[in-house]
mmCIF file of C-alpha atoms in Angstrom:
data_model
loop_
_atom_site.group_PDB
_atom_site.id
_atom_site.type_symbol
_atom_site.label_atom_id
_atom_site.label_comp_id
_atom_site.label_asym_id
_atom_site.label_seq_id
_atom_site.Cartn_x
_atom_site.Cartn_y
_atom_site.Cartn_z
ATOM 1 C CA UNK A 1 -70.068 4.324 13.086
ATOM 2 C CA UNK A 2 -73.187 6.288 12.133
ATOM 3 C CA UNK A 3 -75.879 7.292 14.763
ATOM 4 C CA UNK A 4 -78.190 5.220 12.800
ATOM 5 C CA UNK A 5 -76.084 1.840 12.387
ATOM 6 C CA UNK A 6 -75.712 2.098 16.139
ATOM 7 C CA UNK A 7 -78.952 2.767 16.839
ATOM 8 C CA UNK A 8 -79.840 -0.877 14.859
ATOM 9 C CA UNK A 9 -78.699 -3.331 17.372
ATOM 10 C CA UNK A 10 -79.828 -1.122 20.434
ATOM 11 C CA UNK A 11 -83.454 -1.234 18.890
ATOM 12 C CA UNK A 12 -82.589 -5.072 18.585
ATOM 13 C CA UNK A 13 -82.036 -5.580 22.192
ATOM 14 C CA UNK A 14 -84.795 -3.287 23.230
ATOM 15 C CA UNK A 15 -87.096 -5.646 21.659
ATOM 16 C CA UNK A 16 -85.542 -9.022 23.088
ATOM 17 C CA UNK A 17 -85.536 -6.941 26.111
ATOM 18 C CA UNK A 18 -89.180 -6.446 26.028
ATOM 19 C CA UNK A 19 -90.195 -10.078 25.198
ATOM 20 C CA UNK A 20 -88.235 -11.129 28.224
ATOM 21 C CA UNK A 21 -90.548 -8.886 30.407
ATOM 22 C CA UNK A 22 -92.929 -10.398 28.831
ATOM 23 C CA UNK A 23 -91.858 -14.131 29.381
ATOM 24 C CA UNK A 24 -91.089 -12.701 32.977
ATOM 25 C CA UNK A 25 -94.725 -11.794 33.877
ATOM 26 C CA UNK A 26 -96.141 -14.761 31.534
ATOM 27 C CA UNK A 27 -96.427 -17.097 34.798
ATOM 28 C CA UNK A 28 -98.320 -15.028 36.788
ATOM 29 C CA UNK A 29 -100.533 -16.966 39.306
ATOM 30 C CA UNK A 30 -99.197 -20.171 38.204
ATOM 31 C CA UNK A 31 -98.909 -22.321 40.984
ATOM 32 C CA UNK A 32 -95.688 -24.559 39.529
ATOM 33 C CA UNK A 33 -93.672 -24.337 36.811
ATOM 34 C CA UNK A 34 -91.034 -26.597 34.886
ATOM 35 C CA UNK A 35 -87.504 -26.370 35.652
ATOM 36 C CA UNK A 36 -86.335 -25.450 32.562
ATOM 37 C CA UNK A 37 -89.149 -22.965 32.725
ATOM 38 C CA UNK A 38 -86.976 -21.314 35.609
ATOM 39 C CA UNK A 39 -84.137 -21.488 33.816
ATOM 40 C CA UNK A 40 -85.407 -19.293 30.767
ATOM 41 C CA UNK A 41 -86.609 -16.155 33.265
ATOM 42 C CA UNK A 42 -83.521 -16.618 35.028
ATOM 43 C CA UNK A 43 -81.977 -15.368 31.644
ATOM 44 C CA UNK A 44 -84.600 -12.948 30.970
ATOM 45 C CA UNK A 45 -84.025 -10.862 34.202
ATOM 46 C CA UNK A 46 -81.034 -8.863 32.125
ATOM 47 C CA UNK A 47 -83.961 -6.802 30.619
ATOM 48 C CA UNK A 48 -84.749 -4.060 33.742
ATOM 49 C CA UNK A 49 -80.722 -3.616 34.013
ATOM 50 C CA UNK A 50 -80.705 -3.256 30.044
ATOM 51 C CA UNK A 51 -82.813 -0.573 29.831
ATOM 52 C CA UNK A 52 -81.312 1.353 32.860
ATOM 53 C CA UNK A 53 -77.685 0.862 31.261
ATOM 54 C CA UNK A 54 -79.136 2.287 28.356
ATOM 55 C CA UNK A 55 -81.073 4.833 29.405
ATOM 56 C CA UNK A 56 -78.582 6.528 31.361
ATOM 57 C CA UNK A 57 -75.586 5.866 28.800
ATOM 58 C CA UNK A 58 -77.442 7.816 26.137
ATOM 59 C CA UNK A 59 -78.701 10.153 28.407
ATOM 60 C CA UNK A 60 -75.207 11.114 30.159
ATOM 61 C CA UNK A 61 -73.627 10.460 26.385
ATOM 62 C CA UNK A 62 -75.787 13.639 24.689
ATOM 63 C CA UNK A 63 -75.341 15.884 28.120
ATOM 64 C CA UNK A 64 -71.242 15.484 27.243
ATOM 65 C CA UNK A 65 -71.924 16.530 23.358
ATOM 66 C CA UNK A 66 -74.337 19.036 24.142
ATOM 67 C CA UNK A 67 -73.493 22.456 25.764
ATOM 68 C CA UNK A 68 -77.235 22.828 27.051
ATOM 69 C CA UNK A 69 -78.039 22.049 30.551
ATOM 70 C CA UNK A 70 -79.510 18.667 31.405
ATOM 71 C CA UNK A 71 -83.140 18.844 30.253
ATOM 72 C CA UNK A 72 -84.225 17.460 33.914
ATOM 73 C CA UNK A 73 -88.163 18.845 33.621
ATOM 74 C CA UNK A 74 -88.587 17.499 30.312
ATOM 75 C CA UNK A 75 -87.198 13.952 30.737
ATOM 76 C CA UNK A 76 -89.296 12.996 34.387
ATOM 77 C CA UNK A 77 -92.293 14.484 32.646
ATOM 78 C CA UNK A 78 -92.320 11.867 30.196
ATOM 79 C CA UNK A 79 -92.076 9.297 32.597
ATOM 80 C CA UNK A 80 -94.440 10.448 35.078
ATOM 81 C CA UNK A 81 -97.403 11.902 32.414
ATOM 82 C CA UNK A 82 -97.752 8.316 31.621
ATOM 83 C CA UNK A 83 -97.160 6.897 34.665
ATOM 84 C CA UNK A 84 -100.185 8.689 35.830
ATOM 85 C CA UNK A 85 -101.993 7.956 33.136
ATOM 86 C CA UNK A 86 -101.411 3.750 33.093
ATOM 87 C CA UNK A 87 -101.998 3.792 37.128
ATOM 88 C CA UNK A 88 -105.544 4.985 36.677
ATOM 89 C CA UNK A 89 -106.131 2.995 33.910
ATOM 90 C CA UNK A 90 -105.078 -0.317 36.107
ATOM 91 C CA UNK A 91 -106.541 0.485 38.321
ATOM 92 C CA UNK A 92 -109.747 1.533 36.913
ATOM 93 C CA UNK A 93 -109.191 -1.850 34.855
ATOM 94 C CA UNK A 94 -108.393 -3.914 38.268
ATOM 95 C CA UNK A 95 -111.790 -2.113 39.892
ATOM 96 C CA UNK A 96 -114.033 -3.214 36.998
ATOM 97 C CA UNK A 97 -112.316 -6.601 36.918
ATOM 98 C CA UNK A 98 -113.042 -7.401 40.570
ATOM 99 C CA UNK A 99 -117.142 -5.881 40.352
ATOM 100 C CA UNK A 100 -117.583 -8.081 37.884
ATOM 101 C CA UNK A 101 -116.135 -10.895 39.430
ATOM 102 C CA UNK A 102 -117.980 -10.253 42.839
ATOM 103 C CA UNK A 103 -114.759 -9.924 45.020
ATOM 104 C CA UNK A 104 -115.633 -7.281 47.275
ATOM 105 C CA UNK A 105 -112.077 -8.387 49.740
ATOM 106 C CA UNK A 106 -109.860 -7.949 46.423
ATOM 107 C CA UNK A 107 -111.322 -4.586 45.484
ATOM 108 C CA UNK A 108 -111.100 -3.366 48.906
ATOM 109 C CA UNK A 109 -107.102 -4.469 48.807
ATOM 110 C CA UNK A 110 -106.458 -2.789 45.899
ATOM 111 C CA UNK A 111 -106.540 0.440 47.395
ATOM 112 C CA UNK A 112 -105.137 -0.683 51.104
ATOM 113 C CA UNK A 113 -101.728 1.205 50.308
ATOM 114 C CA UNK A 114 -102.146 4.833 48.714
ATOM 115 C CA UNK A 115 -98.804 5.340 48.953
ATOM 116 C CA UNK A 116 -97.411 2.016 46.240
ATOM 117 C CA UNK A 117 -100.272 3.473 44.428
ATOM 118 C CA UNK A 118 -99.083 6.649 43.750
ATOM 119 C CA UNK A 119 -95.064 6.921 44.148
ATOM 120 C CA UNK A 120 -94.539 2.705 43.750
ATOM 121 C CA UNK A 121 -96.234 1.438 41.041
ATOM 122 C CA UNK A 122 -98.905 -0.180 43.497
ATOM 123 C CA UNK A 123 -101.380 -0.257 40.326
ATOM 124 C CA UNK A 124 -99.794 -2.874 38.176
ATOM 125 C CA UNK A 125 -96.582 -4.344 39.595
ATOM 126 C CA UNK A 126 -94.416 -3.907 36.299
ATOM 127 C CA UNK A 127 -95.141 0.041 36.805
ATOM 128 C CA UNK A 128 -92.737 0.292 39.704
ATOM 129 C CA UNK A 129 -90.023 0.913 36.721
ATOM 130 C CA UNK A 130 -91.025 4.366 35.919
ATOM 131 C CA UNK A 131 -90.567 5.738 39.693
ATOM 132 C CA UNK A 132 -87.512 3.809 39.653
ATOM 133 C CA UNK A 133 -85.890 5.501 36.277
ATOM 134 C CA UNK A 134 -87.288 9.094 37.105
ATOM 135 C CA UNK A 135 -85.031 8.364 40.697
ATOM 136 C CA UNK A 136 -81.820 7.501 38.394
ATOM 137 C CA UNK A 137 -82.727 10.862 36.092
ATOM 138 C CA UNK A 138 -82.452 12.674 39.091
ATOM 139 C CA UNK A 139 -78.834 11.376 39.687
ATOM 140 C CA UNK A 140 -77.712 12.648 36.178
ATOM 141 C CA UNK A 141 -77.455 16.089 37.902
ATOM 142 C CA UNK A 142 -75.111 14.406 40.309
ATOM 143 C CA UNK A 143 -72.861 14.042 36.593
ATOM 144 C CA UNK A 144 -73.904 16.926 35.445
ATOM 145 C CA UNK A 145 -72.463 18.557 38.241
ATOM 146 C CA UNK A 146 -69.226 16.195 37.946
ATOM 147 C CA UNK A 147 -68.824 17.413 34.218
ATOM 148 C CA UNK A 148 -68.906 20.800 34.896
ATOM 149 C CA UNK A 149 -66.322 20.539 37.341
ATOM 150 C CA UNK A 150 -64.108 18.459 34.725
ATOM 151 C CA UNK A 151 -63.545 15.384 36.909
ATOM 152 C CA UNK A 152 -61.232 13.402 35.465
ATOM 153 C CA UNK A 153 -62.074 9.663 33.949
ATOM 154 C CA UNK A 154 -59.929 8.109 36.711
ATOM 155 C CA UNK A 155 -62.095 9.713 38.989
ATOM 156 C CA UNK A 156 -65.163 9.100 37.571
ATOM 157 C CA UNK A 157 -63.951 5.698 37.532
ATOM 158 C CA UNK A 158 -63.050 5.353 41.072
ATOM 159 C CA UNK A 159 -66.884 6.502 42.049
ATOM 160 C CA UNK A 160 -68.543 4.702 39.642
ATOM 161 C CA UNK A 161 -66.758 1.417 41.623
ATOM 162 C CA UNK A 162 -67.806 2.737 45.221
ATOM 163 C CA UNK A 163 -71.280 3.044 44.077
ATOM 164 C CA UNK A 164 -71.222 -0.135 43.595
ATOM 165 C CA UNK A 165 -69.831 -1.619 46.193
ATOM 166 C CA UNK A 166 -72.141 0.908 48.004
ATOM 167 C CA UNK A 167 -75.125 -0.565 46.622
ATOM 168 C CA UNK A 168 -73.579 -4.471 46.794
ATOM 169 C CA UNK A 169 -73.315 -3.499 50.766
ATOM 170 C CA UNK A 170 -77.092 -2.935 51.289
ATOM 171 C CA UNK A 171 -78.363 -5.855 49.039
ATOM 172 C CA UNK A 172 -75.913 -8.468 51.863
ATOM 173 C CA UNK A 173 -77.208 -6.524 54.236
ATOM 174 C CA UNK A 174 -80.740 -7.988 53.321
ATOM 175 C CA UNK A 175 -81.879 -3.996 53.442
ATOM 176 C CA UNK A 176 -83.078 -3.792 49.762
ATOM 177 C CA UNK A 177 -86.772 -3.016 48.386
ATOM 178 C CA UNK A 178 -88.747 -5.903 49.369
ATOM 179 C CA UNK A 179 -92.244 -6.406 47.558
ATOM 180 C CA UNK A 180 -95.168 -6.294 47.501
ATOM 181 C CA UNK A 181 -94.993 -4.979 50.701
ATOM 182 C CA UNK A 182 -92.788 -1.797 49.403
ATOM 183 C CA UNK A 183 -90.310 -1.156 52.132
ATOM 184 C CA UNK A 184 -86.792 -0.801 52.376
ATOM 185 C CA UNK A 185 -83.915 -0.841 54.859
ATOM 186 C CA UNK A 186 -86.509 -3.093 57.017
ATOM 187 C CA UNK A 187 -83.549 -4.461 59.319
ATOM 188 C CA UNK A 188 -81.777 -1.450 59.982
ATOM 189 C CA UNK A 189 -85.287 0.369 61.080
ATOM 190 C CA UNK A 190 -86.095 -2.534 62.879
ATOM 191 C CA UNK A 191 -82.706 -1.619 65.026
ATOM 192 C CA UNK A 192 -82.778 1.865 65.150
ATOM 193 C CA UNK A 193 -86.839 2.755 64.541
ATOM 194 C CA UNK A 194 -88.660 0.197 64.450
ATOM 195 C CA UNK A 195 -92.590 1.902 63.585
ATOM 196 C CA UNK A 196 -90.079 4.026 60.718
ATOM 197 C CA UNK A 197 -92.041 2.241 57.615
ATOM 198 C CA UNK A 198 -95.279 2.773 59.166
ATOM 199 C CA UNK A 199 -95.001 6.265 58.664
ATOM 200 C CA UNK A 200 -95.899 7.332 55.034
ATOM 201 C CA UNK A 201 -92.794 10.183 54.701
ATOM 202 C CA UNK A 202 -90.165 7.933 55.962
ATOM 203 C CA UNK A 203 -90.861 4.545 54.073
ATOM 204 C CA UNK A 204 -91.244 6.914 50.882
ATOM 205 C CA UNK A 205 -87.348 8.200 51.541
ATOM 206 C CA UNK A 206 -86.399 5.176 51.962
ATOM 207 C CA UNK A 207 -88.058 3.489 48.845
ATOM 208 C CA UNK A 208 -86.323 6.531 46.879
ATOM 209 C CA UNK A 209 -83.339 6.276 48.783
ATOM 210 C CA UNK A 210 -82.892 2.250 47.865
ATOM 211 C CA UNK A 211 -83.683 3.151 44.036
ATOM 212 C CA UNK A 212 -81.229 5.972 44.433
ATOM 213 C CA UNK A 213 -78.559 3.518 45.142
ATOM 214 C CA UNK A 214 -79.712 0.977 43.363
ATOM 215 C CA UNK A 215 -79.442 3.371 39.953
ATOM 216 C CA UNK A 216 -76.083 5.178 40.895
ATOM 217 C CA UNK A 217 -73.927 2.466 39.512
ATOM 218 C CA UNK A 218 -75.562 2.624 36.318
ATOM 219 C CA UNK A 219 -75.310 6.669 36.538
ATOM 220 C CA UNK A 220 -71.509 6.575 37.322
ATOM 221 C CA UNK A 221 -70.710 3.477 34.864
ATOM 222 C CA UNK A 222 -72.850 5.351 32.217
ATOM 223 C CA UNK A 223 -70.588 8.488 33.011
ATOM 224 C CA UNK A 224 -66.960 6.565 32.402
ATOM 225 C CA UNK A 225 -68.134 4.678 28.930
ATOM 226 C CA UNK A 226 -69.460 7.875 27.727
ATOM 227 C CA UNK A 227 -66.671 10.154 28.632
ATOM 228 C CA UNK A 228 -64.716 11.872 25.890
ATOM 229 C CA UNK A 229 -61.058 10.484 26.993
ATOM 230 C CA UNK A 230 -63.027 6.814 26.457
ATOM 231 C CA UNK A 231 -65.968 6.778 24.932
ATOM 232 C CA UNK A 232 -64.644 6.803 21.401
ATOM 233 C CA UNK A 233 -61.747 3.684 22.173
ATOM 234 C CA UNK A 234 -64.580 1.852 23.558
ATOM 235 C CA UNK A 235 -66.885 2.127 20.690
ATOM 236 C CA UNK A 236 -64.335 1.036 18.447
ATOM 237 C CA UNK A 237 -62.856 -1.992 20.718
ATOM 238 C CA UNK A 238 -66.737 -2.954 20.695
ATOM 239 C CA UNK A 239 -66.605 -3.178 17.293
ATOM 240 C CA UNK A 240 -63.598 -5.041 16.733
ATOM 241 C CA UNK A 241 -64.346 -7.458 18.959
ATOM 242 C CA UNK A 242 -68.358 -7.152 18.256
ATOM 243 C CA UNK A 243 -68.788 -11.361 17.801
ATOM 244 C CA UNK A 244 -67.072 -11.721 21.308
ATOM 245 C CA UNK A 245 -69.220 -8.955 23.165
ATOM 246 C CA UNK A 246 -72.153 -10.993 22.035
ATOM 247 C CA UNK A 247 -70.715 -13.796 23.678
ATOM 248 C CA UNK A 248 -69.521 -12.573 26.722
ATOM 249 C CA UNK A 249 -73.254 -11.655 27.439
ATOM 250 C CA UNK A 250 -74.705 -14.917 26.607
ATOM 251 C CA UNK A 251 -72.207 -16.461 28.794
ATOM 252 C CA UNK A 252 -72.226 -13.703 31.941
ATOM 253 C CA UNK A 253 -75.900 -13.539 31.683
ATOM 254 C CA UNK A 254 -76.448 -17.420 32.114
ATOM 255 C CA UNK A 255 -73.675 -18.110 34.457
ATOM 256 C CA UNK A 256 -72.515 -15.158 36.342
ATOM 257 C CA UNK A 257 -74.433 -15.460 39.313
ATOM 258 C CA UNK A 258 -72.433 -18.859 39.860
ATOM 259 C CA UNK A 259 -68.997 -16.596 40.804
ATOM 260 C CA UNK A 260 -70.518 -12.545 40.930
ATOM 261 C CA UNK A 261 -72.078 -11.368 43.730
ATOM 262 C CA UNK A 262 -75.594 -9.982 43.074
ATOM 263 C CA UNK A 263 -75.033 -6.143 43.168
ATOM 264 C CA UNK A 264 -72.156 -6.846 40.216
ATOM 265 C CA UNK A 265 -73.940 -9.783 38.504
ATOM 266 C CA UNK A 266 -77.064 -6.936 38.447
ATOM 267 C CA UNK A 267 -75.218 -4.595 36.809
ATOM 268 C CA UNK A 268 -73.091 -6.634 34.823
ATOM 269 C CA UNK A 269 -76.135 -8.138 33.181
ATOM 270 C CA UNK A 270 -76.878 -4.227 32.244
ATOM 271 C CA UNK A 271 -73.693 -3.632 30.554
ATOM 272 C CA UNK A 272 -72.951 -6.706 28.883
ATOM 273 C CA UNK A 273 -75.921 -6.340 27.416
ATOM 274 C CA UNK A 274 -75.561 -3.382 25.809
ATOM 275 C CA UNK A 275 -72.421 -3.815 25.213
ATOM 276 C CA UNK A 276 -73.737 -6.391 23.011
ATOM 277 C CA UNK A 277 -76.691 -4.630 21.346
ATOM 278 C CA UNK A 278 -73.839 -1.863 20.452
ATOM 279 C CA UNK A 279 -71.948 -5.026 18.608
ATOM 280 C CA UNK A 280 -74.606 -5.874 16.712
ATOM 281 C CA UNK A 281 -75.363 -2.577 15.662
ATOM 282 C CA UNK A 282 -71.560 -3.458 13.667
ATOM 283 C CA UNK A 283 -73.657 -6.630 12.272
ATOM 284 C CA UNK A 284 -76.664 -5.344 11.072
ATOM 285 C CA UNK A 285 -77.834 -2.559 8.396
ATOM 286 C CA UNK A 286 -80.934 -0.600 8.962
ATOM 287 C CA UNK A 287 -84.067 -2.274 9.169
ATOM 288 C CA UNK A 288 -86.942 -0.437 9.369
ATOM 289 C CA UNK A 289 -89.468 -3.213 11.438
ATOM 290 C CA UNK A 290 -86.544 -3.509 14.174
ATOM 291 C CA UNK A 291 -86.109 0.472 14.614
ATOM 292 C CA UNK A 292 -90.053 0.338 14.737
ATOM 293 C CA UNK A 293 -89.877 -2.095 17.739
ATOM 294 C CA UNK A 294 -87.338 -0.484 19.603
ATOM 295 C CA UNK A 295 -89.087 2.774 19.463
ATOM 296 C CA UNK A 296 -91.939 0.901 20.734
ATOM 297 C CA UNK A 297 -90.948 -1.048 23.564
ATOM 298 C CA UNK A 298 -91.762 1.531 26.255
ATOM 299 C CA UNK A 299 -95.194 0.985 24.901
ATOM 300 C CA UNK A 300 -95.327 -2.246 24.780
ATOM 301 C CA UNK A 301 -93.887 -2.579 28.522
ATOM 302 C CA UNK A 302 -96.173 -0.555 29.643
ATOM 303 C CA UNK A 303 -99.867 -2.116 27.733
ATOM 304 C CA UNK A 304 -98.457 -5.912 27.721
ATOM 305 C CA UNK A 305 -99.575 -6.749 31.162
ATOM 306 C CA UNK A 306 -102.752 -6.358 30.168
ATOM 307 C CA UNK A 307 -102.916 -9.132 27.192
ATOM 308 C CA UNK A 308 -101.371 -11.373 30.301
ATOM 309 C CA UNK A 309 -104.291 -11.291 32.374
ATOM 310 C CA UNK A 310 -106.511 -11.570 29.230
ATOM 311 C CA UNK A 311 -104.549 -14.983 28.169
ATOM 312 C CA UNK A 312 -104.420 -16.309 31.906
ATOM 313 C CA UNK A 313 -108.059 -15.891 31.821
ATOM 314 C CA UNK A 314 -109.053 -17.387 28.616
ATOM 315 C CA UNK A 315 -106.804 -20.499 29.487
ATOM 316 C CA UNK A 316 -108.118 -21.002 32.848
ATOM 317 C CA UNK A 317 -111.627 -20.863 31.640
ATOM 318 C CA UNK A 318 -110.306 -23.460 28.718
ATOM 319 C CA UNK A 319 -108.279 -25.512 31.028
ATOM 320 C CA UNK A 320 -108.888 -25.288 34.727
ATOM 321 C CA UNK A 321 -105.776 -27.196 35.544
ATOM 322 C CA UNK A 322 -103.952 -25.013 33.742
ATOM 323 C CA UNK A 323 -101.891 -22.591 37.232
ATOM 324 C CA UNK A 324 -101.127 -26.195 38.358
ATOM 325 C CA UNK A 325 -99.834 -27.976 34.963
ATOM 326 C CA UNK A 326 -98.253 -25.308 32.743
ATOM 327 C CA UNK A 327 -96.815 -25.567 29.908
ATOM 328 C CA UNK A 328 -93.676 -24.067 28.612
ATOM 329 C CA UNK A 329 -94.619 -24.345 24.553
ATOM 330 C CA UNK A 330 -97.777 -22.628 25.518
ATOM 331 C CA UNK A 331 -95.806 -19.769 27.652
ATOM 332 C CA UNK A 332 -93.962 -19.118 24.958
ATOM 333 C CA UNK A 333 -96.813 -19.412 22.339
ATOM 334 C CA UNK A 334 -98.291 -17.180 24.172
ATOM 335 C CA UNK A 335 -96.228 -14.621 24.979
ATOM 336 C CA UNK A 336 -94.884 -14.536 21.475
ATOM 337 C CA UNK A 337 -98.763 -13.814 20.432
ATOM 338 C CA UNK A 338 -98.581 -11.113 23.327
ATOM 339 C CA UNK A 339 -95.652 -9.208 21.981
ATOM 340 C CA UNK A 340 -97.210 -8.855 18.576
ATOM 341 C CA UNK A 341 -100.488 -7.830 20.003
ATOM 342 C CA UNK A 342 -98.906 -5.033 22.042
ATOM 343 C CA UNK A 343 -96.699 -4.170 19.789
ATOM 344 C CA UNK A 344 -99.194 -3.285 16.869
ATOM 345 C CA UNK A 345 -101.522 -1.630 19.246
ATOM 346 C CA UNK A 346 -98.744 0.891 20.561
ATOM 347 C CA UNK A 347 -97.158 1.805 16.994
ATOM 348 C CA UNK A 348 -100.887 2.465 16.127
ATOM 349 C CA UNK A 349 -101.526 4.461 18.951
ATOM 350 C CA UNK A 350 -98.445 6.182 18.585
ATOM 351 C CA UNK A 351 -99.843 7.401 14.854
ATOM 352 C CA UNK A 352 -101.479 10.129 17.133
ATOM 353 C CA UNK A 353 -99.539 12.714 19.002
ATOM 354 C CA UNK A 354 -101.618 14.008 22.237
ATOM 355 C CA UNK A 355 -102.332 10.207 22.835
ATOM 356 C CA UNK A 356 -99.012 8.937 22.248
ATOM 357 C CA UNK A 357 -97.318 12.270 24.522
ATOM 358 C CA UNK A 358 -100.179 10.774 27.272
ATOM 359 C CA UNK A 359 -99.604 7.393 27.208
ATOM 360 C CA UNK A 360 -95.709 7.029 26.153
ATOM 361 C CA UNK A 361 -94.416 10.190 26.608
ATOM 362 C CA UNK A 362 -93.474 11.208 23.153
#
């Protein structure tokens, strides 16, 4: 299969990816929402674990083909330029929001926590995914490292399951990342140290140290799929069975929490996923508006939230009972309109290079 037939259903998924974020984040402040409301974000949650899968497959997949070192510099300066960049302007945005509004006690909260601000995504809660990838780009050294030293695909195989069980252990532990408040491994400190996350350097290790585990699975996974022993067999059993990959997502994605446990389920979600946007990339030709929104989703992950709080507004002002009566044809109206609207401001702003390296990366 061609680079660019593959590339067709990835770009696919990105963009169903993106509008799940979107349908995700929709609800925002809402006070109650529908059942079946419930039931479609339950679905969308496969998007974060997509685009890790993703990420680090075709990162781990071009440091096997190519001979050059990992470009490590390169790839967490693209995620942290505009990282930077969309924290100040949330928070610049939040700041303006809440002067105009006359809420002193919100402005003053905003800035409560330095530390989400700046290494969390404490701006804008959807940033916290930027942090989180540059932690899993670190790891790829860890396979870097592994390749060099030509560790077998059995191997490879046998870490990539202990790094998940690894990270399975600490979510039943109940020692995970919990938010807003940004702290992890709250129990175990509360044993062994209990002031530990009220001390800036040791809550940030152990924010990074959560993420680190939290992204090895997808690191070591990435690592067997991609090997040269495999990679090539699994492409091809992919597209043999491409209608069936589709299916398995659907399936794993709506039901798997019913008989996975979460740490699996999370991953599984990742994989199954683009397991399937690989089988339709057997489906589909080349289509020029789909590669356009797959190079754009970063983008529009990144702007969207702000067209959220724009359309929360306008329908609160239009219908006060809105946060306490939602409903779901309007959601998705909604965040249908806000998918287009993001999208077609970030391919324009991506027409200019210093502005698109700033606020995207590339």
């Amino acid at each position: 299969m061609k680079e660019q037939q593959r590339l067709v259903g990835i770009d696919l998924f990105r963009g169903f990816a993106i509008y799940a974020v979107i349908l995700l984040h929709i609800d925002e402040g809402v006070q109650n929402v529908p059942a079946a409301w419930s039931k479609i974000t339950d679905f969308s949650l496969f998007a974060v674990p997509f685009f890790l899968a993703t990420a680090f497959y075709f990162a781990i997949n071009k440091l096997y083909q190519s001979k050059e070192p990992y470009p490590l510099r390169q790839r967490l300066l693209r995620l942290l330029i505009p990282y930077g960049f969309w924290s100040i302007f949330y928070l610049v945005y939040k700041s303006a929001k809440y002067v105009a509004g006359g809420d002193s006690a919100k402005l003053a909260e905003i800035f409560q926590d330095p530390l989400s601000i700046i290494f969390f995504g404490g701006a804008a809660f959807h940033l916290y995914f930027l942090p989180l990838l540059a932690t899993g780009t670190l790891l790829i050294r860890v396979v870097e490292n592994l390749i060099t030293r030509k560790v077998s695909l059995r191997g490879l195989g046998i870490l990539a399951l202990v790094s998940v069980l690894l990270y399975e252990a600490v979510l039943l532990s109940g020692d995970g990342l919990k938010t807003p408040e940004n702290i992890a491994f709250e129990s175990l400190l509360t044993a062994v140290f209990p002031t530990g996350n009220s001390i800036p350097l040791v809550r940030l290790i152990l924010v990074v140290l959560f993420w680190a585990l939290k992204c090895l699975p997808y690191v070591m996974l990435a690592a067997v799929l991609t090997h040269p022993t495999f990679n090539q067999r699994f492409l091809k059993l992919v597209g043999r069975y491409a209608l069936l990959g589709i299916i398995v997502f659907v399936i794993l994605n709506g039901f798997g929490s019913f008989v996975l446990p979460p740490a699996i389920y999370e991953v599984a979600r990742g994989y199954t996923a683009l397991i399937a946007a690989i089988a339709f990339s057997f489906l589909l030709k080349e289509n020029a508006l789909i590669r356009n929104l797959g190079l754009c989703s970063f983008g529009i992950y990144l702007i969207h939230l702000l067209f959220v709080e724009v359309f929360q507004s306008v329908f609160v002002r239009l219908n006060p009972n809105y946060v306490n009566d939602p409903s779901i044809v309007v959601f998705l109206l909604a965040s249908m309109v806000i998918l287009v609207l993001s999208w077609g401001i970030t391919a324009l702003l991506m027409k200019r290079k210093m502005l698109s390296r700033l606020l995207f990366g590339f």
